[in-house]
mmCIF file of C-alpha atoms in Angstrom:
data_model
loop_
_atom_site.group_PDB
_atom_site.id
_atom_site.type_symbol
_atom_site.label_atom_id
_atom_site.label_comp_id
_atom_site.label_asym_id
_atom_site.label_seq_id
_atom_site.Cartn_x
_atom_site.Cartn_y
_atom_site.Cartn_z
ATOM 1 C CA MET A 1138 20.599 -30.698 -26.556
ATOM 2 C CA ARG A 1139 20.968 -26.965 -27.092
ATOM 3 C CA ASP A 1140 17.320 -26.301 -26.278
ATOM 4 C CA ARG A 1141 17.573 -28.012 -22.923
ATOM 5 C CA GLU A 1142 20.602 -25.922 -21.954
ATOM 6 C CA THR A 1143 18.766 -22.758 -22.963
ATOM 7 C CA ASP A 1144 15.724 -23.803 -20.956
ATOM 8 C CA MET A 1145 17.843 -24.519 -17.882
ATOM 9 C CA CYS A 1146 19.602 -21.169 -18.234
ATOM 10 C CA MET A 1147 16.264 -19.360 -18.472
ATOM 11 C CA LEU A 1148 14.954 -21.272 -15.458
ATOM 12 C CA LYS A 1149 17.992 -20.294 -13.390
ATOM 13 C CA GLN A 1150 17.560 -16.638 -14.359
ATOM 14 C CA PHE A 1151 13.878 -16.794 -13.442
ATOM 15 C CA LEU A 1152 14.638 -18.260 -10.027
ATOM 16 C CA ARG A 1153 17.252 -15.559 -9.335
ATOM 17 C CA ASN A 1154 14.890 -12.738 -10.302
ATOM 18 C CA GLN A 1155 13.817 -10.805 -7.177
ATOM 19 C CA SER A 1156 11.617 -8.134 -8.793
ATOM 20 C CA GLY A 1157 8.372 -9.970 -7.976
ATOM 21 C CA ALA A 1158 9.295 -10.254 -4.307
ATOM 22 C CA THR A 1159 10.168 -6.567 -4.210
ATOM 23 C CA ALA A 1160 6.800 -5.635 -5.713
ATOM 24 C CA ILE A 1161 5.019 -7.703 -3.076
ATOM 25 C CA GLU A 1162 7.025 -6.015 -0.317
ATOM 26 C CA TYR A 1163 6.100 -2.566 -1.643
ATOM 27 C CA GLY A 1164 2.474 -3.642 -1.807
ATOM 28 C CA LEU A 1165 2.538 -4.763 1.818
ATOM 29 C CA ILE A 1166 4.132 -1.495 2.898
ATOM 30 C CA ALA A 1167 1.489 0.499 1.002
ATOM 31 C CA ALA A 1168 -1.279 -1.587 2.590
ATOM 32 C CA GLY A 1169 0.154 -0.978 6.062
ATOM 33 C CA ILE A 1170 0.353 2.760 5.493
ATOM 34 C CA SER A 1171 -3.225 2.763 4.170
ATOM 35 C CA VAL A 1172 -4.493 0.972 7.259
ATOM 36 C CA ALA A 1173 -2.674 3.451 9.514
ATOM 37 C CA ILE A 1174 -4.199 6.402 7.635
ATOM 38 C CA ILE A 1175 -7.690 4.902 7.882
ATOM 39 C CA VAL A 1176 -7.303 4.357 11.635
ATOM 40 C CA VAL A 1177 -6.115 7.933 12.207
ATOM 41 C CA VAL A 1178 -8.852 9.443 10.043
ATOM 42 C CA ASN A 1179 -11.524 7.424 11.835
ATOM 43 C CA ALA A 1180 -10.157 8.455 15.240
ATOM 44 C CA LEU A 1181 -9.979 12.126 14.323
ATOM 45 C CA GLY A 1182 -13.182 12.114 12.304
ATOM 46 C CA SER A 1183 -15.500 12.007 15.288
ATOM 47 C CA GLN A 1184 -13.528 14.731 17.064
ATOM 48 C CA LEU A 1185 -13.638 16.952 13.977
ATOM 49 C CA SER A 1186 -17.343 16.326 13.601
ATOM 50 C CA SER A 1187 -17.995 17.618 17.113
ATOM 51 C CA VAL A 1188 -15.787 20.668 16.499
ATOM 52 C CA PHE A 1189 -17.659 21.544 13.298
ATOM 53 C CA THR A 1190 -20.995 21.032 15.043
ATOM 54 C CA THR A 1191 -19.943 23.458 17.778
ATOM 55 C CA VAL A 1192 -18.706 26.019 15.244
ATOM 56 C CA ASN A 1193 -21.914 25.661 13.242
ATOM 57 C CA SER A 1194 -24.137 26.203 16.278
ATOM 58 C CA ASP A 1195 -22.017 29.185 17.422
ATOM 59 C CA LEU A 1196 -22.269 30.777 13.988
ATOM 60 C CA ALA A 1197 -26.017 30.148 13.869
ATOM 61 C CA SER A 1198 -26.566 31.795 17.251
ATOM 62 C CA ALA A 1199 -24.266 34.720 16.398
ATOM 63 C CA GLY A 1200 -26.407 35.629 13.409
ATOM 64 C CA LYS A 1201 -29.556 36.064 15.523
#
């Protein structure tokens, strides 16, 4: 009988444990931040590419 009570107590503790849910929430937050960073970098990447192309061509023509 003692083993069953111990098992029930452990089951109740397991069901009350919220650490797994918290880890999932942190994972979702990190994924959302990662997606936002990727979107911003992709949006700014093409603009930066054109700026560096302009600077490169200006520097190439200044050396002649």
